[in-house]
Coordinates of C-alpha atoms in Angstrom, one line a residue:
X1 CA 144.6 120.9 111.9
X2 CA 145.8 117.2 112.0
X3 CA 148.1 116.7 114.7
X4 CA 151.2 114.5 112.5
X5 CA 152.3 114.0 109.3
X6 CA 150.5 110.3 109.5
X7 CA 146.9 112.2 110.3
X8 CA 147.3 114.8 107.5
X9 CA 147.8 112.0 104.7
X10 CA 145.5 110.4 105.4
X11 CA 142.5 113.0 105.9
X12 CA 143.8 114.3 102.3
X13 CA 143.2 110.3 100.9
X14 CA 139.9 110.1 103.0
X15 CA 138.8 113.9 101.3
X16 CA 139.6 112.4 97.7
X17 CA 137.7 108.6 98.0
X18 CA 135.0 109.7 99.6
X19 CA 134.5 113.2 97.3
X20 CA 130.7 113.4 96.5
X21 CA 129.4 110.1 98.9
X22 CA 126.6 111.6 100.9
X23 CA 127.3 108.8 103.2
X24 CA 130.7 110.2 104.1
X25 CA 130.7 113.2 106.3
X26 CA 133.6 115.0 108.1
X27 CA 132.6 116.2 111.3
X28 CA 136.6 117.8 111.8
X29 CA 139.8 117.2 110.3
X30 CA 140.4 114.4 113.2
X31 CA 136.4 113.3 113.3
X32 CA 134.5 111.1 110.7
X33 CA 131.2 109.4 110.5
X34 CA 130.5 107.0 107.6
X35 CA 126.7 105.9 107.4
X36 CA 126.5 102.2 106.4
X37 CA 123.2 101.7 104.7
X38 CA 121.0 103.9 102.6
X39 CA 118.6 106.6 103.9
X40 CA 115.4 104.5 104.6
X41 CA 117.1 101.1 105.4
X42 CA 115.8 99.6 108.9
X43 CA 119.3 98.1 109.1
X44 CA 121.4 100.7 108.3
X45 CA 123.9 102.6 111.0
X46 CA 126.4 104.8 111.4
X47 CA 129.7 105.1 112.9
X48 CA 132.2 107.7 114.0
X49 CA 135.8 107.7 114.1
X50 CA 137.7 109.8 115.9
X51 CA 141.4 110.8 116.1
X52 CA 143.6 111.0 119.4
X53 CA 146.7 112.9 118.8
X54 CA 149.0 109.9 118.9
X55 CA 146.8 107.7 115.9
X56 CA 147.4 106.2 114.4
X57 CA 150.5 104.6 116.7
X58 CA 147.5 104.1 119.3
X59 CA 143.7 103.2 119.0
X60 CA 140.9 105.6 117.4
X61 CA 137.8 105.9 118.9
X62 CA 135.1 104.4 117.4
X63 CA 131.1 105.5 118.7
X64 CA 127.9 104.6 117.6
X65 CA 126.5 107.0 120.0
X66 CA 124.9 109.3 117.1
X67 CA 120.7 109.7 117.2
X68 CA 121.0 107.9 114.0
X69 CA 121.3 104.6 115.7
X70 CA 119.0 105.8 118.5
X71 CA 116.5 102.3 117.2
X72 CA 119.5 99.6 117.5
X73 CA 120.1 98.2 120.0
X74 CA 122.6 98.1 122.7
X75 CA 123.4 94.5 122.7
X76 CA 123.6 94.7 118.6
X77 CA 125.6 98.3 118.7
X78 CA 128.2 96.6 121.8
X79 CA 128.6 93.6 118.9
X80 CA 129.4 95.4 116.1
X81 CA 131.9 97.9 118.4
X82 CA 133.9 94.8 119.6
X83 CA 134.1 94.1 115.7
X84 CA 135.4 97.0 114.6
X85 CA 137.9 97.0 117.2
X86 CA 139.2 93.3 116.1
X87 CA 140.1 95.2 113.1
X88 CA 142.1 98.0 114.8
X89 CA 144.5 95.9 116.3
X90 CA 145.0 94.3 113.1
X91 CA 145.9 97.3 111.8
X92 CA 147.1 99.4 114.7
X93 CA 150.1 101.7 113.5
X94 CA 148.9 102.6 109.9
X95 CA 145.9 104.7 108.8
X96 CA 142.7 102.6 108.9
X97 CA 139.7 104.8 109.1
X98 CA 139.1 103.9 105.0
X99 CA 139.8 100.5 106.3
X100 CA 137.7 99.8 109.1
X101 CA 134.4 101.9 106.9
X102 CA 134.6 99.7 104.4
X103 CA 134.8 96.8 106.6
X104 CA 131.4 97.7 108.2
X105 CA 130.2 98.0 104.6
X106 CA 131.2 94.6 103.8
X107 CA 130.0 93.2 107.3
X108 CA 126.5 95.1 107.2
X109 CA 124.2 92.5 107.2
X110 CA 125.9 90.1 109.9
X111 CA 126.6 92.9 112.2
X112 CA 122.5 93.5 112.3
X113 CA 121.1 89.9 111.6
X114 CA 120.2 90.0 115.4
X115 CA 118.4 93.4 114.8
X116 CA 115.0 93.2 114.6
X117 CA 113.1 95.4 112.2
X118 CA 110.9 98.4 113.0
X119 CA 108.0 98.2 110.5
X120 CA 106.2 102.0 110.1
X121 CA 103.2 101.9 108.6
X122 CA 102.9 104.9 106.4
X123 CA 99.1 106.7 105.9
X124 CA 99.7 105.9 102.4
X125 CA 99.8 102.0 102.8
X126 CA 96.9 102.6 105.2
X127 CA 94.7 103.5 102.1
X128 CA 96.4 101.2 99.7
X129 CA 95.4 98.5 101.4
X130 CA 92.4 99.0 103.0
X131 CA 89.0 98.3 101.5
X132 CA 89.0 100.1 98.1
X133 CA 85.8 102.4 97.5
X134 CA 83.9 100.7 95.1
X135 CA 82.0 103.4 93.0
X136 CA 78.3 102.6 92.8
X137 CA 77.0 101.8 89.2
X138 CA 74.5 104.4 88.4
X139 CA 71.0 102.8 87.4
X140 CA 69.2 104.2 84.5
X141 CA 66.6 105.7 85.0
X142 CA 63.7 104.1 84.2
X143 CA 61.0 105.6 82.3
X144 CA 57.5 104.7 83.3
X145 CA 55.8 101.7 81.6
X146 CA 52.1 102.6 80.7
X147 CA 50.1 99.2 80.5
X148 CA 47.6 98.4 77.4
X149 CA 44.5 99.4 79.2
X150 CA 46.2 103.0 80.4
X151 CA 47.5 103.3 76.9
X152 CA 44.0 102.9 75.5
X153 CA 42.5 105.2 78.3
X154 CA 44.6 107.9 77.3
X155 CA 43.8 107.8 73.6
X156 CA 40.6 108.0 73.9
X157 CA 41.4 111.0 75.8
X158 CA 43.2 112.7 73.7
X159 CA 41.9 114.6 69.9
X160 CA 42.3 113.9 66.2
X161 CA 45.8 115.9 67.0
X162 CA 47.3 113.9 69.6
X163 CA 46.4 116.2 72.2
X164 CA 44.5 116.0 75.6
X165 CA 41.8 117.9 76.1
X166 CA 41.8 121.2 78.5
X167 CA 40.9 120.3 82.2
X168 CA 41.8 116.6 81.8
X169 CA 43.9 116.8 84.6
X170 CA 42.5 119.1 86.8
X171 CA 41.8 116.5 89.7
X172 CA 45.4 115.9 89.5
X173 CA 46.4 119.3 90.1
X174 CA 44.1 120.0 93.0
X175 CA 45.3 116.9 94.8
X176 CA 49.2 117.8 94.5
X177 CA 48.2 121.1 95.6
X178 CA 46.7 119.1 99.2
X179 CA 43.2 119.8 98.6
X180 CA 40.9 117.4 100.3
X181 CA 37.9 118.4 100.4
X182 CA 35.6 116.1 99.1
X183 CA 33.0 117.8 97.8
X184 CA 35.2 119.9 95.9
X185 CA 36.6 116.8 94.5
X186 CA 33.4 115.9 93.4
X187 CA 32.4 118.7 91.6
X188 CA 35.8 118.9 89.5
X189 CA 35.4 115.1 88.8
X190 CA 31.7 116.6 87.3
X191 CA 33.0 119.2 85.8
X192 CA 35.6 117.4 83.9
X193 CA 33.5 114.6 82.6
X194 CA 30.8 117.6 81.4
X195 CA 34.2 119.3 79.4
X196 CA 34.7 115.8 78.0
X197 CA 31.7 115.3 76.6
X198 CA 31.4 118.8 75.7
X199 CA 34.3 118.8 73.7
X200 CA 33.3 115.3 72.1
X201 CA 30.0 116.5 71.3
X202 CA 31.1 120.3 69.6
X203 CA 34.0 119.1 67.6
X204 CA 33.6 119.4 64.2
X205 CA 34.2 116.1 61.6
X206 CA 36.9 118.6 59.8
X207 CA 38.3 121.3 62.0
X208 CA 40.1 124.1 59.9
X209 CA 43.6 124.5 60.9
X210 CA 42.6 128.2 62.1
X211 CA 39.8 127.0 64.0
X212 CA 40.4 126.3 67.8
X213 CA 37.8 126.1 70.5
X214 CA 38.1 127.3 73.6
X215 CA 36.1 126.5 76.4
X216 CA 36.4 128.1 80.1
X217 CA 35.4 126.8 83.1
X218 CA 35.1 128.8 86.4
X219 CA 37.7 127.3 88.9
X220 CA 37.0 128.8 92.5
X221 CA 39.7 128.2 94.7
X222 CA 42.4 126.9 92.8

């Protein structure tokens, strides 16, 4: 409990101003802190006051020795001590704790002009401002230009239907399948002209839509 009269009107005022600050805490009926600044200020600080039994006829006692101000320092937290306790002679004899909080309030910003900021670098600033990923532009792909003389090639390859012949590319699939023998490379190169001309030579001026002609080569080895 408050030790006088003085003490116990006064923590009754200091309950109903500061009612629902989350600045204001009360440590014990006789011990305050006040934090001057908002959460996330470099500058901001806290102070406590504390009761004797004879306050407010003598002196409280005013600390900044809470972890909160554990990055000011003691040259700046010495300064703004000797300020406060300007104002408790000023006011020694009548309640003051209201008093000498809302003088650090009003004082904030020259009590820590000297104090020099400590800039944290967050992970998310990291990545805002490092080099942005750019994304890569997908290129089309690109479908593969025949020239005039390839284009001619293959329509002579191919029959009154549009179609290439059976065996045209047999070459082609023996090499992807890593044949390389030569002679046998030889002989399918033969073989495929003789189907060619086979073809050309048997094919009928008008072929009946039910008509198809089939003819099978022997393929050893593939």
């Amino acid at each position: 409990m408050a030790a006088n009269e003085d003490q116990e009107m006064e923590l009754e005022a200091l309950r109903s101003i500061y009612e629902g600050d989350l600045c204001f805490r009360e440590l014990s009926p006789v011990s305050f802190q006040y934090r001057i600044g908002e959460n996330g200020d470099p500058k901001a600080f806290l102070i406590e006051v504390s009761w004797p039994e004879t306050y407010p006829q003598t002196a409280p006692v005013i600390s900044m020795d809470a972890f909160f101000n554990n990055t000011i320092s003691a040259a700046i937290k010495r300064s703004i001590l000797d300020k406060l306790m300007v104002e408790v002679e000023a006011n020694l004899g009548t309640a003051m704790t209201y008093t000498l909080f809302e003088y650090a309030k009003d004082n904030k910003e020259l009590f820590m002009e000297n104090q020099p900021v400590n800039t944290v670098t967050s992970v998310s600033n990291s990545i805002a401002i490092g080099t942005p990923d750019v994304p890569t532009s997908k290129k089309k792909d690109k479908k593969e230009q025949l020239s005039k003389t390839q284009k001619r090639k293959l329509a002579d390859k191919t029959d009154n239907k549009g179609e290439l012949p059976r065996g045209w590319n047999w070459v082609d699939v023996i090499k992807s399948k890593g044949r390389s023998d030569s002679k046998w490379l030889n002989y399918t190169r033969h073989m495929r002209i003789y189907i060619q001309t086979l073809v050309s030579c048997v094919r009928p001026k008008v072929c009946p839509s039910s008509l198809k002609f089939y003819i099978a080569i022997p393929c050893y080895g593939v």
